[in-house]
CSV table of C-alpha atoms in Angstrom, one decimal:
chain,number,residue,atom,x,y,z
A,1,MET,CA,2.1,-8.5,-25.3
A,2,GLU,CA,-1.2,-10.1,-24.5
A,3,GLU,CA,-3.8,-7.6,-23.2
A,4,THR,CA,-6.0,-8.6,-20.3
A,5,ASP,CA,-8.3,-6.7,-18.0
A,6,GLU,CA,-5.4,-6.4,-15.6
A,7,THR,CA,-3.3,-4.5,-18.2
A,8,HIS,CA,-5.8,-1.7,-18.6
A,9,ILE,CA,-5.2,1.5,-16.7
A,10,LYS,CA,-7.9,3.2,-14.7
A,11,HIS,CA,-8.7,6.8,-15.1
A,12,VAL,CA,-7.5,7.1,-18.7
A,13,PRO,CA,-9.6,7.0,-21.9
A,14,ASP,CA,-10.3,3.4,-23.2
A,15,PRO,CA,-8.4,3.9,-26.5
A,16,ILE,CA,-5.1,4.4,-24.7
A,17,SER,CA,-5.7,2.2,-21.6
A,18,THR,CA,-3.9,-0.9,-23.0
A,19,PRO,CA,-0.2,-1.4,-23.5
A,20,GLN,CA,-0.4,-0.8,-27.3
A,21,GLY,CA,-2.4,2.4,-26.6
A,22,GLN,CA,0.2,3.5,-24.1
A,23,LEU,CA,3.0,2.9,-26.6
A,24,ASN,CA,1.3,4.7,-29.4
A,25,PRO,CA,-1.4,7.1,-28.3
A,26,TYR,CA,-0.8,9.5,-31.2
A,27,PRO,CA,-3.4,8.2,-33.7
A,28,TRP,CA,-6.0,8.7,-31.0
A,29,TYR,CA,-4.7,12.2,-30.1
A,30,ARG,CA,-4.8,13.2,-33.8
A,31,GLN,CA,-8.4,11.9,-34.1
A,32,MET,CA,-9.4,13.9,-31.0
A,33,ARG,CA,-7.7,17.1,-32.2
A,34,GLU,CA,-9.6,16.8,-35.5
A,35,GLU,CA,-13.0,15.6,-34.2
A,36,ALA,CA,-13.4,16.7,-30.6
A,37,PRO,CA,-10.5,19.0,-29.4
A,38,VAL,CA,-12.4,19.5,-26.1
A,39,ARG,CA,-14.7,16.6,-25.1
A,40,TYR,CA,-16.4,15.3,-22.0
A,41,ASP,CA,-15.8,11.7,-20.9
A,42,SER,CA,-18.7,10.6,-18.8
A,43,GLU,CA,-17.0,7.4,-17.6
A,44,ARG,CA,-14.2,9.5,-16.1
A,45,ASP,CA,-16.3,12.5,-15.2
A,46,CYS,CA,-13.7,14.7,-16.8
A,47,TRP,CA,-13.0,17.0,-19.8
A,48,ASP,CA,-10.2,16.2,-22.1
A,49,VAL,CA,-8.3,18.9,-23.9
A,50,PHE,CA,-6.1,18.2,-26.9
A,51,GLY,CA,-5.0,21.2,-29.0
A,52,TYR,CA,-1.8,23.1,-28.2
A,53,ASP,CA,-3.4,26.6,-27.5
A,54,ALA,CA,-6.1,25.1,-25.3
A,55,VAL,CA,-3.6,22.9,-23.4
A,56,LYS,CA,-1.3,25.8,-22.8
A,57,ARG,CA,-4.2,27.9,-21.5
A,58,VAL,CA,-5.1,25.2,-19.0
A,59,ALA,CA,-1.5,25.0,-17.9
A,60,THR,CA,-1.1,28.8,-17.6
A,61,ASP,CA,-4.4,30.3,-16.5
A,62,PHE,CA,-4.3,29.4,-12.8
A,63,GLU,CA,-7.2,31.7,-12.0
A,64,THR,CA,-9.6,29.7,-14.2
A,65,PHE,CA,-7.9,26.3,-14.0
A,66,SER,CA,-6.8,25.6,-10.4
A,67,SER,CA,-4.2,23.1,-9.3
A,68,GLU,CA,-6.0,22.6,-5.9
A,69,PHE,CA,-7.8,19.4,-6.1
A,70,ASP,CA,-7.7,15.9,-4.5
A,71,ALA,CA,-4.7,14.0,-5.7
A,72,THR,CA,-3.5,10.4,-5.3
A,73,PRO,CA,-0.7,10.2,-2.7
A,74,ILE,CA,2.6,8.9,-3.9
A,75,ALA,CA,2.7,5.6,-2.1
A,76,GLY,CA,2.5,1.9,-2.7
A,77,PRO,CA,-0.8,0.0,-2.1
A,78,ASP,CA,0.5,-1.4,1.2
A,79,GLU,CA,2.1,1.7,2.5
A,80,GLU,CA,0.9,4.6,4.5
A,81,ARG,CA,0.3,8.0,2.8
A,82,VAL,CA,3.8,9.5,2.8
A,83,ILE,CA,3.3,12.4,0.4
A,84,ASP,CA,0.1,14.4,0.4
A,85,LEU,CA,0.3,16.2,-3.0
A,86,GLY,CA,-2.2,18.7,-1.7
A,87,GLU,CA,0.5,19.9,0.7
A,88,THR,CA,3.1,20.6,-2.0
A,89,MET,CA,3.5,23.6,-4.3
A,90,ILE,CA,2.4,21.7,-7.3
A,91,ARG,CA,-1.1,21.5,-5.9
A,92,ARG,CA,-1.3,25.1,-4.6
A,93,ASP,CA,-2.5,28.3,-6.3
A,94,PRO,CA,-1.3,31.8,-5.4
A,95,PRO,CA,-0.5,33.1,-2.8
A,96,GLU,CA,0.4,29.9,-1.1
A,97,HIS,CA,2.2,28.6,-4.2
A,98,GLU,CA,4.4,31.7,-4.3
A,99,ARG,CA,5.2,31.3,-0.6
A,100,LEU,CA,6.4,27.7,-0.9
A,101,ARG,CA,8.1,28.1,-4.3
A,102,GLY,CA,9.7,31.4,-3.3
A,103,ILE,CA,11.7,29.8,-0.5
A,104,VAL,CA,13.3,27.1,-2.7
A,105,ASP,CA,13.3,28.6,-6.2
A,106,GLU,CA,16.8,30.2,-6.1
A,107,TYR,CA,18.5,26.9,-5.3
A,108,PHE,CA,17.1,25.3,-8.4
A,109,ARG,CA,18.2,27.9,-11.0
A,110,PRO,CA,20.8,26.8,-13.6
A,111,GLY,CA,23.6,28.9,-12.1
A,112,ALA,CA,23.2,27.3,-8.6
A,113,LEU,CA,22.9,23.8,-10.0
A,114,ARG,CA,26.0,24.0,-12.2
A,115,GLU,CA,28.1,23.9,-9.0
A,116,PHE,CA,27.2,20.2,-8.9
A,117,ASN,CA,28.3,19.4,-12.5
A,118,GLU,CA,31.4,17.6,-11.4
A,119,GLU,CA,29.5,15.5,-8.8
A,120,PHE,CA,26.8,14.6,-11.4
A,121,GLU,CA,29.5,13.6,-13.9
A,122,GLN,CA,31.2,11.4,-11.3
A,123,LEU,CA,28.0,9.8,-10.2
A,124,THR,CA,27.3,9.0,-13.9
A,125,ASN,CA,30.7,7.5,-14.5
A,126,GLU,CA,30.5,5.4,-11.4
A,127,GLN,CA,27.1,4.0,-12.4
A,128,LEU,CA,28.4,3.2,-15.9
A,129,ASP,CA,31.5,1.5,-14.4
A,130,ARG,CA,29.1,-0.8,-12.6
A,131,VAL,CA,27.2,-1.6,-15.8
A,132,LEU,CA,30.3,-2.2,-17.9
A,133,GLU,CA,32.6,-3.8,-15.3
A,134,ASP,CA,32.0,-7.4,-16.5
A,135,GLY,CA,32.4,-6.4,-20.1
A,136,GLU,CA,28.7,-6.8,-20.8
A,137,SER,CA,27.6,-5.6,-24.2
A,138,GLU,CA,23.9,-6.0,-23.6
A,139,PHE,CA,22.1,-4.5,-20.6
A,140,ASP,CA,18.8,-2.8,-19.6
A,141,PHE,CA,19.4,0.9,-19.9
A,142,VAL,CA,16.5,1.7,-17.5
A,143,ARG,CA,17.1,-0.7,-14.7
A,144,GLU,CA,20.9,-1.0,-14.8
A,145,PHE,CA,21.9,2.5,-15.7
A,146,ALA,CA,19.4,5.3,-15.7
A,147,SER,CA,17.2,4.4,-12.7
A,148,PRO,CA,19.7,5.0,-9.8
A,149,ILE,CA,21.2,8.2,-11.1
A,150,PRO,CA,18.4,10.8,-10.6
A,151,SER,CA,17.9,9.6,-7.0
A,152,ARG,CA,21.6,9.9,-6.2
A,153,VAL,CA,21.7,13.3,-7.8
A,154,ILE,CA,18.9,14.6,-5.6
A,155,ALA,CA,20.5,13.0,-2.5
A,156,GLU,CA,23.7,14.8,-3.4
A,157,ILE,CA,22.2,18.3,-3.8
A,158,LEU,CA,20.2,17.8,-0.6
A,159,GLY,CA,23.4,17.0,1.2
A,160,VAL,CA,22.7,13.4,2.1
A,161,PRO,CA,25.9,11.7,3.2
A,162,PRO,CA,27.2,9.1,0.6
A,163,GLU,CA,26.8,6.2,3.0
A,164,ASN,CA,23.0,6.9,3.2
A,165,GLN,CA,22.3,7.7,-0.4
A,166,GLU,CA,21.3,4.0,-1.1
A,167,LEU,CA,18.1,4.6,0.8
A,168,PHE,CA,17.1,7.2,-1.8
A,169,VAL,CA,17.8,4.8,-4.6
A,170,LYS,CA,16.2,1.7,-3.3
A,171,VAL,CA,12.9,3.0,-1.9
A,172,GLY,CA,9.3,2.1,-2.9
A,173,PRO,CA,7.1,-1.0,-3.2
A,174,GLY,CA,9.1,-4.1,-3.7
A,175,SER,CA,12.4,-2.4,-2.9
A,176,GLU,CA,14.7,-2.7,0.0
A,177,TYR,CA,13.4,0.3,1.9
A,178,SER,CA,9.8,1.4,2.5
A,179,GLN,CA,8.6,5.0,2.1
A,180,ARG,CA,8.0,5.1,5.8
A,181,GLU,CA,11.7,4.5,6.3
A,182,LEU,CA,12.4,7.3,3.8
A,183,LYS,CA,10.2,9.7,5.7
A,184,SER,CA,11.8,8.8,9.0
A,185,TYR,CA,15.3,9.4,7.6
A,186,ILE,CA,14.4,12.7,5.9
A,187,THR,CA,12.6,14.0,9.0
A,188,GLU,CA,15.6,13.2,11.2
A,189,LEU,CA,18.0,14.8,8.7
A,190,ILE,CA,15.9,18.0,8.7
A,191,ARG,CA,16.1,18.2,12.5
A,192,GLU,CA,19.8,17.6,12.4
A,193,ARG,CA,20.4,20.3,9.8
A,194,THR,CA,18.1,22.6,11.8
A,195,GLU,CA,20.4,22.4,14.8
A,196,ASN,CA,23.6,22.0,12.9
A,197,PRO,CA,23.4,23.5,9.3
A,198,THR,CA,26.0,22.6,6.8
A,199,ASP,CA,26.9,23.8,3.3
A,200,ASP,CA,24.0,22.2,1.4
A,201,ILE,CA,20.7,23.1,-0.2
A,202,LEU,CA,18.7,21.4,2.6
A,203,SER,CA,20.3,23.6,5.2
A,204,GLU,CA,19.7,26.7,3.1
A,205,VAL,CA,16.0,25.8,2.6
A,206,ILE,CA,15.5,25.1,6.3
A,207,HIS,CA,16.9,28.5,7.4
A,208,ALA,CA,15.6,30.6,4.5
A,209,GLU,CA,13.1,33.3,5.4
A,210,PRO,CA,12.3,35.4,2.3
A,211,ASP,CA,9.7,38.0,3.1
A,212,GLY,CA,9.5,36.7,6.6
A,213,TYR,CA,8.2,33.3,5.6
A,214,LYS,CA,9.7,30.0,6.7
A,215,MET,CA,8.8,26.5,5.7
A,216,THR,CA,7.6,24.1,8.4
A,217,GLU,CA,9.3,20.8,9.0
A,218,GLU,CA,6.4,19.0,7.3
A,219,GLU,CA,6.6,21.3,4.3
A,220,ILE,CA,10.3,20.7,4.0
A,221,TYR,CA,9.8,17.0,4.1
A,222,GLN,CA,7.0,17.1,1.5
A,223,PHE,CA,9.3,19.1,-0.8
A,224,CYS,CA,12.2,16.7,-0.4
A,225,ALA,CA,10.1,13.6,-0.9
A,226,LEU,CA,8.2,15.1,-3.9
A,227,LEU,CA,11.5,16.1,-5.5
A,228,LEU,CA,12.8,12.5,-5.0
A,229,LEU,CA,9.8,10.4,-5.8
A,230,ALA,CA,8.2,12.5,-8.5
A,231,GLY,CA,11.2,14.2,-10.0
A,232,SER,CA,13.3,11.0,-10.3
A,233,GLN,CA,10.8,9.1,-12.4
A,234,THR,CA,10.4,12.1,-14.8
A,235,THR,CA,14.2,12.3,-15.4
A,236,ILE,CA,14.6,8.5,-15.7
A,237,THR,CA,11.9,8.6,-18.4
A,238,LEU,CA,13.5,11.5,-20.2
A,239,LEU,CA,16.9,9.7,-20.3
A,240,THR,CA,15.2,6.5,-21.5
A,241,ASN,CA,13.1,8.2,-24.2
A,242,ALA,CA,16.2,10.1,-25.4
A,243,VAL,CA,18.3,7.0,-25.9
A,244,TRP,CA,15.3,5.1,-27.4
A,245,LEU,CA,14.9,7.9,-30.0
A,246,PHE,CA,18.6,8.4,-30.7
A,247,ALA,CA,19.1,4.6,-31.3
A,248,GLU,CA,15.8,4.3,-33.2
A,249,HIS,CA,16.8,7.1,-35.6
A,250,ASP,CA,20.5,6.0,-35.8
A,251,ILE,CA,21.9,9.4,-34.8
A,252,VAL,CA,24.0,8.4,-31.8
A,253,SER,CA,27.3,9.0,-33.6
A,254,GLU,CA,26.1,12.4,-34.9
A,255,ILE,CA,25.2,13.6,-31.4
A,256,ARG,CA,28.4,12.2,-30.0
A,257,ASP,CA,30.5,14.0,-32.6
A,258,GLY,CA,28.6,17.3,-32.3
A,259,VAL,CA,27.1,17.2,-35.8
A,260,ILE,CA,23.7,17.4,-34.0
A,261,ASP,CA,23.7,19.6,-30.9
A,262,HIS,CA,22.8,17.3,-28.0
A,263,GLU,CA,21.0,20.0,-26.0
A,264,THR,CA,18.7,20.8,-29.0
A,265,ALA,CA,18.1,17.1,-29.5
A,266,ILE,CA,17.1,16.7,-25.9
A,267,GLU,CA,14.5,19.5,-26.3
A,268,GLU,CA,13.1,17.6,-29.3
A,269,VAL,CA,12.9,14.5,-27.2
A,270,LEU,CA,10.9,16.5,-24.7
A,271,ARG,CA,8.5,17.5,-27.4
A,272,TYR,CA,8.3,14.2,-29.4
A,273,ARG,CA,8.1,11.8,-26.4
A,274,PRO,CA,7.5,13.9,-23.3
A,275,PRO,CA,7.8,12.1,-20.0
A,276,VAL,CA,4.5,13.6,-18.8
A,277,HIS,CA,1.6,13.3,-21.3
A,278,ARG,CA,-1.2,14.8,-19.1
A,279,ILE,CA,-1.8,17.4,-16.5
A,280,ARG,CA,-4.9,17.9,-14.4
A,281,ARG,CA,-6.8,20.9,-13.2
A,282,VAL,CA,-10.2,21.9,-12.0
A,283,ALA,CA,-12.3,24.8,-13.4
A,284,THR,CA,-13.0,27.6,-10.9
A,285,GLU,CA,-15.7,29.2,-13.0
A,286,ALA,CA,-17.6,28.6,-16.2
A,287,VAL,CA,-15.2,29.0,-19.1
A,288,ASP,CA,-15.4,28.6,-22.9
A,289,LEU,CA,-12.6,26.5,-24.4
A,290,ASP,CA,-12.6,25.9,-28.2
A,291,GLY,CA,-16.3,26.6,-28.3
A,292,VAL,CA,-17.2,24.3,-25.5
A,293,THR,CA,-18.4,25.5,-22.1
A,294,ILE,CA,-16.8,23.9,-19.0
A,295,GLN,CA,-18.6,24.5,-15.8
A,296,ALA,CA,-17.1,25.6,-12.4
A,297,GLY,CA,-16.0,22.5,-10.5
A,298,ASP,CA,-15.5,20.4,-13.6
A,299,ARG,CA,-12.2,18.4,-13.8
A,300,VAL,CA,-10.0,18.9,-16.8
A,301,ALA,CA,-7.2,16.7,-18.3
A,302,ALA,CA,-4.9,18.6,-20.6
A,303,TRP,CA,-3.0,16.3,-22.9
A,304,ILE,CA,0.6,17.6,-23.4
A,305,GLY,CA,1.4,14.6,-25.6
A,306,SER,CA,-1.3,15.6,-28.0
A,307,ALA,CA,-0.5,19.3,-27.9
A,308,HIS,CA,3.1,18.5,-29.0
A,309,ARG,CA,1.8,16.9,-32.2
A,310,ASP,CA,-0.5,19.8,-33.1
A,311,PRO,CA,0.3,21.0,-36.7
A,312,ARG,CA,-0.9,24.5,-35.8
A,313,ALA,CA,2.0,24.8,-33.3
A,314,PHE,CA,4.7,22.7,-34.9
A,315,GLU,CA,5.8,22.2,-38.5
A,316,LYS,CA,5.8,18.5,-39.4
A,317,PRO,CA,4.9,17.5,-35.8
A,318,ALA,CA,4.9,13.8,-36.4
A,319,THR,CA,8.6,14.0,-37.5
A,320,PHE,CA,11.4,13.7,-34.9
A,321,ASP,CA,13.7,16.5,-35.8
A,322,PRO,CA,16.7,16.7,-33.4
A,323,SER,CA,17.7,20.1,-34.8
A,324,ARG,CA,14.2,21.6,-34.4
A,325,ALA,CA,14.4,25.3,-33.3
A,326,PRO,CA,12.5,27.1,-31.9
A,327,ASN,CA,10.8,24.4,-29.9
A,328,PRO,CA,8.0,25.8,-27.7
A,329,HIS,CA,7.1,22.5,-26.1
A,330,LEU,CA,5.1,22.3,-22.8
A,331,ALA,CA,7.0,19.3,-21.3
A,332,PHE,CA,7.8,21.3,-18.2
A,333,GLY,CA,4.4,23.1,-18.1
A,334,SER,CA,3.9,26.8,-18.4
A,335,GLY,CA,3.3,29.9,-16.3
A,336,ILE,CA,3.6,29.9,-12.5
A,337,HIS,CA,3.6,26.1,-12.4
A,338,PHE,CA,6.5,25.7,-14.8
A,339,CYS,CA,8.5,22.8,-13.3
A,340,LEU,CA,10.8,23.8,-10.5
A,341,GLY,CA,13.0,20.9,-11.5
A,342,ALA,CA,13.3,21.7,-15.2
A,343,PRO,CA,16.8,23.2,-14.9
A,344,LEU,CA,17.9,20.1,-12.9
A,345,ALA,CA,16.4,17.7,-15.4
A,346,ARG,CA,18.1,19.5,-18.3
A,347,ILE,CA,21.5,19.6,-16.6
A,348,GLU,CA,21.2,15.9,-15.7
A,349,ALA,CA,20.2,14.9,-19.2
A,350,ASN,CA,23.0,16.8,-20.8
A,351,ILE,CA,25.6,15.4,-18.4
A,352,VAL,CA,24.4,11.8,-18.2
A,353,LEU,CA,23.8,11.4,-22.0
A,354,SER,CA,27.2,13.0,-22.8
A,355,VAL,CA,29.0,10.6,-20.5
A,356,PHE,CA,27.1,7.7,-21.8
A,357,LEU,CA,27.6,8.4,-25.5
A,358,ASP,CA,31.3,9.2,-24.9
A,359,ARG,CA,32.0,5.9,-23.4
A,360,VAL,CA,29.9,3.5,-25.6
A,361,SER,CA,29.5,3.2,-29.3
A,362,ASP,CA,27.3,1.4,-31.8
A,363,VAL,CA,24.2,1.8,-29.5
A,364,ARG,CA,21.5,-0.5,-30.8
A,365,LEU,CA,18.0,-1.5,-29.5
A,366,ALA,CA,18.2,-5.1,-28.5
A,367,THR,CA,14.4,-5.7,-28.9
A,368,ASP,CA,11.4,-4.2,-30.7
A,369,ASP,CA,9.0,-5.6,-28.1
A,370,PHE,CA,8.7,-2.7,-25.7
A,371,GLU,CA,6.8,-2.7,-22.4
A,372,PRO,CA,5.3,0.7,-21.6
A,373,ILE,CA,5.0,2.3,-18.2
A,374,MET,CA,1.3,1.6,-17.4
A,375,ASN,CA,0.5,4.9,-15.9
A,376,SER,CA,-2.2,7.5,-16.5
A,377,THR,CA,0.3,10.4,-16.6
A,378,MET,CA,3.8,9.2,-17.6
A,379,TYR,CA,4.9,8.1,-21.1
A,380,GLY,CA,7.9,5.8,-21.4
A,381,LEU,CA,9.3,2.3,-21.1
A,382,ARG,CA,9.7,0.0,-18.2
A,383,SER,CA,12.9,-1.4,-19.7
A,384,LEU,CA,15.1,-0.6,-22.7
A,385,PRO,CA,17.5,-3.5,-23.6
A,386,LEU,CA,20.5,-2.2,-25.5
A,387,SER,CA,23.4,-3.6,-27.3
A,388,VAL,CA,26.5,-1.5,-27.2
A,389,ARG,CA,30.3,-1.6,-27.8
A,390,THR,CA,32.9,0.2,-25.8
A,391,PRO,CA,35.8,2.0,-27.6
């Protein structure tokens, strides 16, 4: 792929701001861990942190490394601000973080989400039916299969009627629906469920009052939209990175047959190619990190992708080992900001990949010319052309 000025990403270090750097940032991560595990980048006015222990501290120590800072809204360049990340739990510290998360937390625990297993499996089979209905043996795993599923899953658990779920799938810049239309729909749905609650998570969240607290209409909207627009991309990337690795290492049949436990393999995908490579914080006080002093108010970027290749934390970290256990990766964060959607992402990945691998065989990569997601946080592919056979 030809690299031009337009292909560089803003707000990331130059060595990984190009497509090639995004596809393979690991040599640079290794160099930084060895030469400058905590370093200041004057062009970005930001500290970069690379080692496992230091990254975990930044993710966990909320008193020293705060999540409350200005963040880019999730919206296209021509759209109004529809999600202010500063108003969601991921950009809040205690006690506000506890208030917001405490209201919704119980609905995203594994036990509660398993009630949707049959629906998730049905959604996956229906999407795969669409892909395979013409007998196609080659298709784009990202665009044609993986992309619609997480959005439909989220719409399902929120109680969105089937006839309106397409809005959740086809929203965003260049899509059929704008994010303004999404906001209008979700807001109306919240008001409807407020007056006439039904048996769904959205109704439960609207009427929940743990410790006397209740979410406002705007807080509920921000939660739903964040779950959809941020959570969907993470899960799509997890599914894509998993199939990419399984095909690359020729272990599809071993996972399908149970020779390799697919849940353990998914955890290794989360370590080896995590969907999120970087998290951001701001220091609340002067702090020493790996012998370097970071001042109060300084911005910090903690590189999860680098931490996962730290030999002080993982044996043979550059090796993809689908049977690796234990696997203390940080793909879903750590501490109070451990990802609320982690159980949902794991359940989705287990169901979607199980259905997919049960129904197709001889999964092969149809190209070696990969186009990365050009994003300062996410790691993955814009497309993944596959060649498959159906039994």
